[in-house]
Tab-separated table of C-alpha atoms in Angstrom:
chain	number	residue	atom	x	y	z
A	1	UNK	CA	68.148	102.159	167.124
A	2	UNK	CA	66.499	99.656	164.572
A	3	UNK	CA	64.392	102.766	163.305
A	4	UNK	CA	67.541	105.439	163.058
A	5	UNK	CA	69.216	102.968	160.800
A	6	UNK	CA	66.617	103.009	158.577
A	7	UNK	CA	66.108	106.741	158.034
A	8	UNK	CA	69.832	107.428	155.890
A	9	UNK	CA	68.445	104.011	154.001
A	10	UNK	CA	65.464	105.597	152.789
A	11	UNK	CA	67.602	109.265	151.712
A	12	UNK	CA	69.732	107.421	149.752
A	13	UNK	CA	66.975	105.453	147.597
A	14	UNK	CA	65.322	108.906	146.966
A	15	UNK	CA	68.374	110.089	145.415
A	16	UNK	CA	69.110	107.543	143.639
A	17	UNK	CA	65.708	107.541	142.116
A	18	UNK	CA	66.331	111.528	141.226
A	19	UNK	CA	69.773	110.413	139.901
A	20	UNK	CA	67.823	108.121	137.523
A	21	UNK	CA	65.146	110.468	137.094
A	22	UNK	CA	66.972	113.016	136.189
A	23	UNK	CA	69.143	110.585	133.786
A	24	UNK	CA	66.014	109.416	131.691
A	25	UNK	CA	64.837	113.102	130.819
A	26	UNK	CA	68.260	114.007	129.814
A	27	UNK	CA	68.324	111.203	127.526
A	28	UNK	CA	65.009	111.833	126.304
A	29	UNK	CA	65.844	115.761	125.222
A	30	UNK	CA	69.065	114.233	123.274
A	31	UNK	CA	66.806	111.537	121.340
A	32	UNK	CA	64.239	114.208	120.704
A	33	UNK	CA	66.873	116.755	119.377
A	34	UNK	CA	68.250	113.873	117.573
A	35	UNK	CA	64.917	113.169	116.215
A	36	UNK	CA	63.795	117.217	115.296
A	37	UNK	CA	67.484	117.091	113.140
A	38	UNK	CA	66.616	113.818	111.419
A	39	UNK	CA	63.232	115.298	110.526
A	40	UNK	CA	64.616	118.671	109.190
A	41	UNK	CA	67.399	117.236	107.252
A	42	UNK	CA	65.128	115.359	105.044
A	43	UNK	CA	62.321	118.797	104.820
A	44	UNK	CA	65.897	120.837	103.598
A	45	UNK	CA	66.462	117.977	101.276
A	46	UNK	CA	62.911	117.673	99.865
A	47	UNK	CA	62.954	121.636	99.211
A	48	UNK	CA	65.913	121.518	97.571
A	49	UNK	CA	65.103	118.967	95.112
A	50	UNK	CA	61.817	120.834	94.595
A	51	UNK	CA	63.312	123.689	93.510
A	52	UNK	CA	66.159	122.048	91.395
A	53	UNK	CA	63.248	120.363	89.436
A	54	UNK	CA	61.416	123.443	89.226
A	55	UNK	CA	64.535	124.690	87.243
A	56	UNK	CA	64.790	122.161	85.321
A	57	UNK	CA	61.702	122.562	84.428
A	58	UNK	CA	62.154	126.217	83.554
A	59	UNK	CA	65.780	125.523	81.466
A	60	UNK	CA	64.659	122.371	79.409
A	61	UNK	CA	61.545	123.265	76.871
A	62	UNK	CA	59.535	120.550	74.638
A	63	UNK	CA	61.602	119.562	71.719
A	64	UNK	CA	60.392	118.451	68.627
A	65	UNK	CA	63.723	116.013	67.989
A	66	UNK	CA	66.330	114.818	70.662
A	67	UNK	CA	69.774	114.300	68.971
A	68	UNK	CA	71.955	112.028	71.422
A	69	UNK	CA	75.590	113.431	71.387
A	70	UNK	CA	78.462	110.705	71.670
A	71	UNK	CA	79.938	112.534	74.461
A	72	UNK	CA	76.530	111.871	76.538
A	73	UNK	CA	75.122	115.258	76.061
A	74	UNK	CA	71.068	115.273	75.138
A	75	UNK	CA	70.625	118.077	72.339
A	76	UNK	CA	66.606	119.110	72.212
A	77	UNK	CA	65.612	120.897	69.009
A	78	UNK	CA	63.415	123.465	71.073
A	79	UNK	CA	60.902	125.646	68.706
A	80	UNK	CA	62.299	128.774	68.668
A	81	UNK	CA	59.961	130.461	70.234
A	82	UNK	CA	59.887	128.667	73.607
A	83	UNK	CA	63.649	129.009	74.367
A	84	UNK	CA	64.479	130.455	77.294
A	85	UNK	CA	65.420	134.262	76.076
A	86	UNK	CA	61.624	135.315	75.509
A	87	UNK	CA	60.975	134.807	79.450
A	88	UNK	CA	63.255	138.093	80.277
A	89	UNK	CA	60.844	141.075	81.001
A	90	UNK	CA	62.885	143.364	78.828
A	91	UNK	CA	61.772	140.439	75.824
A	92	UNK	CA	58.166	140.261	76.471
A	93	UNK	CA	56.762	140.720	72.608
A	94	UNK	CA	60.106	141.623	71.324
A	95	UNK	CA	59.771	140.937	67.546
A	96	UNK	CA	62.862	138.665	66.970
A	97	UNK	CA	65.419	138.913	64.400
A	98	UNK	CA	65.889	135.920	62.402
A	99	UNK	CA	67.791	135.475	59.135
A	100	UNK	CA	65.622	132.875	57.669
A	101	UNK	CA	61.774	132.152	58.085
A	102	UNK	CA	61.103	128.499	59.109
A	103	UNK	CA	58.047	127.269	55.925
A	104	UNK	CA	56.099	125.581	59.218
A	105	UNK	CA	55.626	128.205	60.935
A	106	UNK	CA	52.653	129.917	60.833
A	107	UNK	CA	52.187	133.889	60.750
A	108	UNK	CA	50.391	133.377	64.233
A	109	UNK	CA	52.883	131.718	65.867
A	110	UNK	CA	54.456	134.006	68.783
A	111	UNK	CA	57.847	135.485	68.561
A	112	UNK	CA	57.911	134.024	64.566
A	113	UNK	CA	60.627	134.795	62.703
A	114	UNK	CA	61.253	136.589	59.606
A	115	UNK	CA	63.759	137.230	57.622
A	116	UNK	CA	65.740	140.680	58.254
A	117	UNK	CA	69.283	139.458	58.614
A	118	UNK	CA	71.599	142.244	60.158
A	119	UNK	CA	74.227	144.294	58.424
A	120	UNK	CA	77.377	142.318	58.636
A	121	UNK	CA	80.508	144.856	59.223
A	122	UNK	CA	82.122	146.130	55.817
A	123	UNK	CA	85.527	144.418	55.093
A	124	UNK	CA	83.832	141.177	56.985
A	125	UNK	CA	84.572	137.603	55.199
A	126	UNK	CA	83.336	134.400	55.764
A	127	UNK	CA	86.561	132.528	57.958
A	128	UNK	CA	88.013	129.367	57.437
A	129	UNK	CA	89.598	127.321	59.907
A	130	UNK	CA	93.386	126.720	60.355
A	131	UNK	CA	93.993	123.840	57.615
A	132	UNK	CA	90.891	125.043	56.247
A	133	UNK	CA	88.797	122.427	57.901
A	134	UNK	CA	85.505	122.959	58.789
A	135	UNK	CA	84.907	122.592	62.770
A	136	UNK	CA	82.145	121.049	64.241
A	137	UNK	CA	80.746	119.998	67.438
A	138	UNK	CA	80.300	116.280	68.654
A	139	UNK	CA	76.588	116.046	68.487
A	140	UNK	CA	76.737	116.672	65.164
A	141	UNK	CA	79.333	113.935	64.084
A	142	UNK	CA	76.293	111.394	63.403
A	143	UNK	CA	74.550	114.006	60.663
A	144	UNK	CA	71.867	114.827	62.203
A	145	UNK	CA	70.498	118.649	62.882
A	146	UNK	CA	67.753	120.545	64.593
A	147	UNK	CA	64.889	120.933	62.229
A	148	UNK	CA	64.423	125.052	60.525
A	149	UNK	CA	62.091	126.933	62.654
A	150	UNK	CA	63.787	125.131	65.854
A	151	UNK	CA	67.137	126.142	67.931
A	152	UNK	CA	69.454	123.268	69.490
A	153	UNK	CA	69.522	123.016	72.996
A	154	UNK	CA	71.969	121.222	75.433
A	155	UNK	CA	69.994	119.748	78.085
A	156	UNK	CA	70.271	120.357	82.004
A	157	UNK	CA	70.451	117.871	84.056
A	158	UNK	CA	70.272	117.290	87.732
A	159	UNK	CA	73.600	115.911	88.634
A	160	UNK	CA	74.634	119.730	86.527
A	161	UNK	CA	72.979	121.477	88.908
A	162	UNK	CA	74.197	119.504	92.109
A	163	UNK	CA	77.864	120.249	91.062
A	164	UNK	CA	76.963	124.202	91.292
A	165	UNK	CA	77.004	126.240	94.961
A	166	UNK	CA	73.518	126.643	95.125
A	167	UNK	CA	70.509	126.647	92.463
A	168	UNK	CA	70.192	130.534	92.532
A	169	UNK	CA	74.271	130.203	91.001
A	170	UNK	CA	73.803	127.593	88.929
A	171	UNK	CA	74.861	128.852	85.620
A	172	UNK	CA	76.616	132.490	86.765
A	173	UNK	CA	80.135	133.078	87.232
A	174	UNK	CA	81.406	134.423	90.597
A	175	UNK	CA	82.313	138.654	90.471
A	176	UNK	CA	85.599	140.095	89.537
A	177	UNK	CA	85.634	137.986	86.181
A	178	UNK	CA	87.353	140.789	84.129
A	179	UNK	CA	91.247	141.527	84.013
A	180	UNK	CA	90.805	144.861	85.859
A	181	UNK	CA	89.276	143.438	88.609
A	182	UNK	CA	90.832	140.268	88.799
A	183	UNK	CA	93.645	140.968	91.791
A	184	UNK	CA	93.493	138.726	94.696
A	185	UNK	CA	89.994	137.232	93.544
A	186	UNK	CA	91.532	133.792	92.336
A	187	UNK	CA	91.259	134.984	88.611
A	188	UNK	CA	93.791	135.182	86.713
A	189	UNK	CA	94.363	135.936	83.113
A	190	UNK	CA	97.153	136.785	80.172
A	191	UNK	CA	95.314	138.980	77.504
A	192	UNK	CA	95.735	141.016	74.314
A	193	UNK	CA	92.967	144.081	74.786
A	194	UNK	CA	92.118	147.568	73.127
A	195	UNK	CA	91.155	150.547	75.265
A	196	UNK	CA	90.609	154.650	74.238
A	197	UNK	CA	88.212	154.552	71.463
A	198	UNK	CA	84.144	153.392	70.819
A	199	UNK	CA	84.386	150.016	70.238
A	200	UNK	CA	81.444	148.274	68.217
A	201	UNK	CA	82.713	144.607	68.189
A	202	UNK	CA	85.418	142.312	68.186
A	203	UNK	CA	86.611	139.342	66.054
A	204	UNK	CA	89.792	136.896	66.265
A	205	UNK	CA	90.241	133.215	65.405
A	206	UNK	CA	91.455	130.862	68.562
A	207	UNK	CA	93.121	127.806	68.635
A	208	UNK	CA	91.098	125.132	70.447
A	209	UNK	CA	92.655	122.606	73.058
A	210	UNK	CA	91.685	120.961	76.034
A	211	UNK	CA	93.672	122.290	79.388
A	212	UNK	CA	94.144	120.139	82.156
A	213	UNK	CA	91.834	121.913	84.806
A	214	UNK	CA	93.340	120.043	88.715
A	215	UNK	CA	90.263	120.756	90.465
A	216	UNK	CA	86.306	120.283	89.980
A	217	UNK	CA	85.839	123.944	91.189
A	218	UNK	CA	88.332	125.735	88.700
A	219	UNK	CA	87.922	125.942	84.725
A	220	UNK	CA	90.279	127.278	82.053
A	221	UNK	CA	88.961	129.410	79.207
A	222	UNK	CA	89.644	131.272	75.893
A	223	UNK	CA	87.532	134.018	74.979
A	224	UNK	CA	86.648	137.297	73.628
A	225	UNK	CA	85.010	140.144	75.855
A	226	UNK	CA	83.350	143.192	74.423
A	227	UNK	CA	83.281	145.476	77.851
A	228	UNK	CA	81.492	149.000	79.126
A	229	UNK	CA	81.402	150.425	82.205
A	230	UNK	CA	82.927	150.981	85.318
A	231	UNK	CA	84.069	147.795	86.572
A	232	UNK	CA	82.210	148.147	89.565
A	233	UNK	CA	78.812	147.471	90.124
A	234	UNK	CA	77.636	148.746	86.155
A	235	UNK	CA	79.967	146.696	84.082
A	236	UNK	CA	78.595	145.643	81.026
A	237	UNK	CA	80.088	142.728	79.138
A	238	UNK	CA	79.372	140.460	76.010
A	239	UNK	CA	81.423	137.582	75.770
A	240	UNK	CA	82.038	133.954	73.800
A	241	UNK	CA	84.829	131.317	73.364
A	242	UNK	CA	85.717	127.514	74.638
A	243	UNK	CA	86.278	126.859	77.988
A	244	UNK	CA	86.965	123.880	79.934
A	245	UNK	CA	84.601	123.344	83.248
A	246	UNK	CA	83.940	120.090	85.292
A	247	UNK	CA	81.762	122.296	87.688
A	248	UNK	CA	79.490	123.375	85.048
A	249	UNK	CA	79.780	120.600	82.165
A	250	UNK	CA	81.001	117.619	84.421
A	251	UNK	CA	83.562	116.452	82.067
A	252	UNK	CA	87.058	118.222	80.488
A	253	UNK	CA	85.791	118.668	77.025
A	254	UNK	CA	86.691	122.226	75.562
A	255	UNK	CA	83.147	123.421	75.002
A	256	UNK	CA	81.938	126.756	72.996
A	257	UNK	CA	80.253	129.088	75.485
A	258	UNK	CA	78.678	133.000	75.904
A	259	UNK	CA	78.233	135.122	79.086
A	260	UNK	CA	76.444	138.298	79.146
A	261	UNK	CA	76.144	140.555	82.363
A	262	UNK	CA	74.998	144.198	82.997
A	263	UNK	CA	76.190	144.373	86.681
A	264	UNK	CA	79.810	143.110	87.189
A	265	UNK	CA	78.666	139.405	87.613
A	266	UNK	CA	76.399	139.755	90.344
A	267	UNK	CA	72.300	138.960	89.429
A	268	UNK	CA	72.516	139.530	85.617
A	269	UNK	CA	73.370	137.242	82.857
A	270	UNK	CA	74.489	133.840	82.755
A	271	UNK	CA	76.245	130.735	80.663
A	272	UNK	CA	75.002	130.274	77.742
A	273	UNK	CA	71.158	130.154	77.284
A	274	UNK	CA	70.732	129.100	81.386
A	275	UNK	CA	69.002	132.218	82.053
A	276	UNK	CA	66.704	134.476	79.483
A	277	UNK	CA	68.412	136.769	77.482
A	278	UNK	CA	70.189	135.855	74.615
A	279	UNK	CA	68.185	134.988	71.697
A	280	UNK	CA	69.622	131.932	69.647
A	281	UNK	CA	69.003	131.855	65.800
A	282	UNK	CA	71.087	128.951	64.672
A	283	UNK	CA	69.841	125.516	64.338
A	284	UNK	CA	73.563	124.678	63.705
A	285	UNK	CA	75.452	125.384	66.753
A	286	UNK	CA	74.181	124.036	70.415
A	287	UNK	CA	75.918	126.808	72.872
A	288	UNK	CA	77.658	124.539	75.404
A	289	UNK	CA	78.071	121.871	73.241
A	290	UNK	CA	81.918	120.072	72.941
A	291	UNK	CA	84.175	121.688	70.094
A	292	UNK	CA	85.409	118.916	67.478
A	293	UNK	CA	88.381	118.479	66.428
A	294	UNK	CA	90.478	119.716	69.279
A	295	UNK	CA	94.751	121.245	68.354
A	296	UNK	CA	97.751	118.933	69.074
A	297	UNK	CA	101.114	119.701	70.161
A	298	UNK	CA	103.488	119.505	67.873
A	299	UNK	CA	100.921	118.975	65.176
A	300	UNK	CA	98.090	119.696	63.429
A	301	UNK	CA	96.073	122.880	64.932
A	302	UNK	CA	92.536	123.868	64.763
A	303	UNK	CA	91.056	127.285	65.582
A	304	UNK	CA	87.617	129.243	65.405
A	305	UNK	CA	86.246	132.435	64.102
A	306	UNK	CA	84.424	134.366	66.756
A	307	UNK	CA	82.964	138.213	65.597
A	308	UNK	CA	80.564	140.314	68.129
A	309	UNK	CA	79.222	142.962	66.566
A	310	UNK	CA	76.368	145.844	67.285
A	311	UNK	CA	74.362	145.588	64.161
A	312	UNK	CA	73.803	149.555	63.341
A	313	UNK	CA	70.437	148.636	62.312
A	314	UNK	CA	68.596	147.676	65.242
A	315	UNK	CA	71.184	147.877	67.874
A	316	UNK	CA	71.512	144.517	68.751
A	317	UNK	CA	75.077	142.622	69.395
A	318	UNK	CA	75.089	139.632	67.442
A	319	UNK	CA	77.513	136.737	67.286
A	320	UNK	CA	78.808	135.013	64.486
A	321	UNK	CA	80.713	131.580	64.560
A	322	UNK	CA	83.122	130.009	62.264
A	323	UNK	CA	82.562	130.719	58.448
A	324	UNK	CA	79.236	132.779	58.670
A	325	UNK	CA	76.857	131.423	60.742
A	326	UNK	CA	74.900	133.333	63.081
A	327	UNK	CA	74.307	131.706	66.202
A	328	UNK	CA	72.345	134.713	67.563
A	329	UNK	CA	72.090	137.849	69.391
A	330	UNK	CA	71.718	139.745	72.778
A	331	UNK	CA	69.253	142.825	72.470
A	332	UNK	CA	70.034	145.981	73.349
A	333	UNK	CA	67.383	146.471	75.401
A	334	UNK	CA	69.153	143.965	78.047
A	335	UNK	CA	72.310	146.653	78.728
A	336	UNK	CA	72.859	150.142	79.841
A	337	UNK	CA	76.228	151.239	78.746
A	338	UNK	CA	76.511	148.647	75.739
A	339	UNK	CA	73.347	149.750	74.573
A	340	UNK	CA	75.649	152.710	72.849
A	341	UNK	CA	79.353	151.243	71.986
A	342	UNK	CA	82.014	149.161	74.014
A	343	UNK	CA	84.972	151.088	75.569
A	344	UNK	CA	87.056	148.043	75.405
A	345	UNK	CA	87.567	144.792	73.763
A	346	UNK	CA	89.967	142.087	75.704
A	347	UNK	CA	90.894	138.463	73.872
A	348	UNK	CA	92.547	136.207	75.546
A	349	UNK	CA	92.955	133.338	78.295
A	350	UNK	CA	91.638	133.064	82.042
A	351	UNK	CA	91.519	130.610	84.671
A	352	UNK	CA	90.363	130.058	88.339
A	353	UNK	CA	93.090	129.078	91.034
A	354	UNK	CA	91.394	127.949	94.300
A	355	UNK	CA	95.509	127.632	95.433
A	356	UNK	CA	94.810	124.312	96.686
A	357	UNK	CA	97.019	123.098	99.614
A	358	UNK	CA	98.003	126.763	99.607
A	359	UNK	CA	99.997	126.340	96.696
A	360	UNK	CA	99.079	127.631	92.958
A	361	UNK	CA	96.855	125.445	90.985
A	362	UNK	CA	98.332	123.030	88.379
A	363	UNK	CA	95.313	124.226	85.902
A	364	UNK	CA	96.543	124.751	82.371
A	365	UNK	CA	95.904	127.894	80.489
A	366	UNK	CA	96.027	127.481	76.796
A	367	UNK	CA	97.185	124.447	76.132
A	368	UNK	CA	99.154	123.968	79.002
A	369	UNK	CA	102.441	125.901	77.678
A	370	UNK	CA	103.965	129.112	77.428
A	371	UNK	CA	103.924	131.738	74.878
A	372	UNK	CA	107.569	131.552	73.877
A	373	UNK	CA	107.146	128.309	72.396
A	374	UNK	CA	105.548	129.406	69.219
A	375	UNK	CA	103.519	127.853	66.698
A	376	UNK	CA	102.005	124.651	67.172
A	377	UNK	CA	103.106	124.557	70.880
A	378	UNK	CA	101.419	127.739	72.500
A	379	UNK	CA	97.541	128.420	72.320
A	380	UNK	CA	97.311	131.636	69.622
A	381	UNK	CA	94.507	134.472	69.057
A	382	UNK	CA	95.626	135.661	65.649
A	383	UNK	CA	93.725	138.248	63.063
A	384	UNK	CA	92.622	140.405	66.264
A	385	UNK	CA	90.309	143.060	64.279
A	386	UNK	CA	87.873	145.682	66.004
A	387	UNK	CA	84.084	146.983	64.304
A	388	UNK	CA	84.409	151.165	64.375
A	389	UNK	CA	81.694	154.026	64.484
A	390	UNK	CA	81.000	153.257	60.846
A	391	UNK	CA	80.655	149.156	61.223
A	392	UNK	CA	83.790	148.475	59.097
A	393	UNK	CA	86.212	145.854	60.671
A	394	UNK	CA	89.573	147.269	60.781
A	395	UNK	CA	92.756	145.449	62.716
A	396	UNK	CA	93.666	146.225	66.165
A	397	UNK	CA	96.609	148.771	65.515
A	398	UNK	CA	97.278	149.484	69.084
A	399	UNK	CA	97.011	146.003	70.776
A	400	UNK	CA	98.474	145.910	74.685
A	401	UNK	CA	99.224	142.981	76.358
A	402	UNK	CA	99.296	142.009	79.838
A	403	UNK	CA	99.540	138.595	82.576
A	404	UNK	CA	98.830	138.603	85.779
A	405	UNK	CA	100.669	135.998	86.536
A	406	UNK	CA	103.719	136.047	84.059
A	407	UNK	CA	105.508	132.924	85.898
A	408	UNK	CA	102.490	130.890	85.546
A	409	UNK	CA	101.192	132.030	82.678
A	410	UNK	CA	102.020	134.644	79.565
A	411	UNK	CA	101.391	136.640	76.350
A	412	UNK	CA	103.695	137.475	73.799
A	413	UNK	CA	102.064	139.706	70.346
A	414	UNK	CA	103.600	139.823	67.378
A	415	UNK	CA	102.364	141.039	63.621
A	416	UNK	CA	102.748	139.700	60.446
A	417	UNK	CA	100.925	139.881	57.031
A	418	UNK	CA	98.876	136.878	57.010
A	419	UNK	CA	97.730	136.224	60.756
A	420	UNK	CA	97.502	140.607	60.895
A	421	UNK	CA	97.704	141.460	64.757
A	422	UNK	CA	98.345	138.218	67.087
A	423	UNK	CA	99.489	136.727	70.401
A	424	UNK	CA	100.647	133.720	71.886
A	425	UNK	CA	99.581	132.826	75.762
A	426	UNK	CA	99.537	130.442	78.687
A	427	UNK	CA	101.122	128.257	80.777
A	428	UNK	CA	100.976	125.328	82.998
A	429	UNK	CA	100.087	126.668	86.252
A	430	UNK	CA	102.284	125.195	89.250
A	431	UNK	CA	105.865	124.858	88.578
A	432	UNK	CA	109.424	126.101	89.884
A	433	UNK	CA	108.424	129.451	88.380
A	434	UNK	CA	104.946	129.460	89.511
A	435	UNK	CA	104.711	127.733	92.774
């Protein structure tokens, strides 16, 4: 009997010791996952922060000056022949266009300039601001400027290229960034355009002010496109203005910008000079800088001149800010369709509602009110004129206007004999009418 009692003793200590067994190597396999994550997180982390500095290292070139702007921004005065356009393939021993020739440059410097300004459009003056005040940008409120024979530069950071989806983004809007292809894509936009003829530029002064955008991820924006194409995969588009972009600037300043893209937004083109492409001339204007002074309600209002023209001699599409000064120019050699003529030239406001809470966004367009309100209430495009076959600007004579949204945000045109062809637009966003 003594010996039978001890038989189910010794069973039950063998599974018991399984049990255990069996409890220790499931707890080992957890830790070891556990461990293989905590090891790959940090490898995912190290690669991306390799490749954001190999960007940086791509976007920000060695200056000859720094210029600190009060608004934090770090201006390099790059020579001009390391910016970023000259490391496109379609730029490789392009011989640039440059109005002026730097004196320190010497003849065997690559990509030197020389002077063979293009052929301004016929009619063309040099603009003056509203209250004929000269505007400026904040990093140049201390007096300082970029050396000749250099081009200002904002500088990239890393915390700029952390706010972006991914580093292969950083610096490229999203598709479906045009009016016709806006619907359901979170764009939306109240515009003055031209469509039905060749199209060889654009020009219109507009009012600067500084939208309240609700949400890191959404911007508001004022701007002129010059447009070929299909709006599919081919579009072609040119365009420059202010916008206001936490995601991309980190901050709510209105801020002059360009875009270029030969494929409806998808791997061409980019913000300003964050890709290659667009060859800066200026030593004047940093693209991406903040615009200074800024409109008020109710009071005094500031605007500024914007032309984009295809110079007839060499075919490029140059830009010209405020009274005369030529920030620079995208060659043709970078487009298909506008490397002929545009079929359409748009002006006017856009923003991006991520319909937070599933509710439209409370981002301003304009500044934040609607067209009826007039003068010195309502954001404005006025002097809308158009470059034809024979480079003469001439005004927009048959001007449509349309909003996506009208509740949230409109357009009213109207002509007189001093502002020519014109509009008022925007809105506030969310409201009773727009909820």
């Amino acid at each position: 009997m003594a010996r039978s009692d001890r038989r189910p003793f010794s069973i039950h200590v063998v599974f018991f010791f399984l049990e255990l067994l069996l409890l220790v190597a499931a707890a080992a396999n957890v830790l070891s996952a556990s461990a293989s994550n905590n090891t790959i997180r940090p490898r995912n982390e190290l690669r991306k922060y390799k490749r954001i500095r190999a960007h940086l290292k791509t976007l920000n070139r060695p200056s000859l000056k720094t210029i600190q702007s009060p608004d934090g921004d770090v201006i390099d005065c790059v020579p001009f022949h390391l910016q970023p356009a000259f490391d496109h393939p379609r730029l490789k021993g392009l011989k640039p266009m440059v109005p002026e020739i730097s004196s320190n440059m010497s003849s065997s410097t690559p990509h030197r300039p020389y002077a063979d300004p293009p052929e301004r459009p016929r009619g063309h003056e040099a603009s003056d601001l509203a209250d004929g005040e000269d505007i400026i940008q904040l990093w140049r409120t201390s007096g300082e400027t970029c050396p000749e024979g250099t081009v200002p530069i904002r500088r990239t950071k890393e915390e700029d290229i952390l706010r972006a989806s991914s580093v292969r983004r950083f610096g490229r809007k999203p598709a479906a960034r045009t009016r016709r292809v806006s619907e359901g894509s979170g764009h939306e936009h109240a515009v003055g355009y031209a469509v039905g003829d060749q199209y060889y530029g654009a020009k219109a002064s507009l009012s600067v002010w500084a939208p309240r955008v609700a949400s890191s991820s959404e911007f508001s924006l004022s701007q002129i496109w010059v447009i070929s194409g299909s709006f599919s995969s081919d579009l072609n588009t040119i365009e420059a203005g202010w916008q206001v972009s936490p995601q991309l600037y980190g901050d709510n300043s209105p801020r002059f910008f360009t875009y270029w893209t030969t494929d409806a937004y998808q791997a061409t083109g980019c913000y300003n000079l964050l890709c290659s492409g667009f060859i800066q001339t200026s030593n004047k204007i940093a693209i991406g800088a903040a615009i200074s002074p800024i409109s008020t309600y109710n009071g005094r209002q500031f605007d500024i001149s914007l032309l984009i023209w295809k110079d007839p001699s060499h075919g490029h599409w140059w830009l010209e800010f405020g009274s005369g000064v030529l920030v620079g120019y995208w060659p043709s050699s970078l487009f298909s369709h506008l490397a002929g003529h545009a079929t359409m030239v748009q002006y006017g406001g856009e923003i991006f509602n991520t319909r937070p809470s599933g509710s439209h966004t409370a981002t301003q367009m304009g500044n934040g009110h609607h067209a009826g309100e007039g003068f010195g209430r309502a954001a404005y495009f006025r002097n809308l004129q158009v470059v034809d076959w024979d480079n003469s600007l001439i005004p927009v004579t048959n001007l449509r206007v349309l909003a996506d949204h009208p509740n949230c945000y409109d357009v009213q045109a109207r002509i007189n004999r001093v502002w020519g062809s014109y509009f008022y637009f925007g809105g506030p966003g969310r409201s009773v009418r727009c909820p």
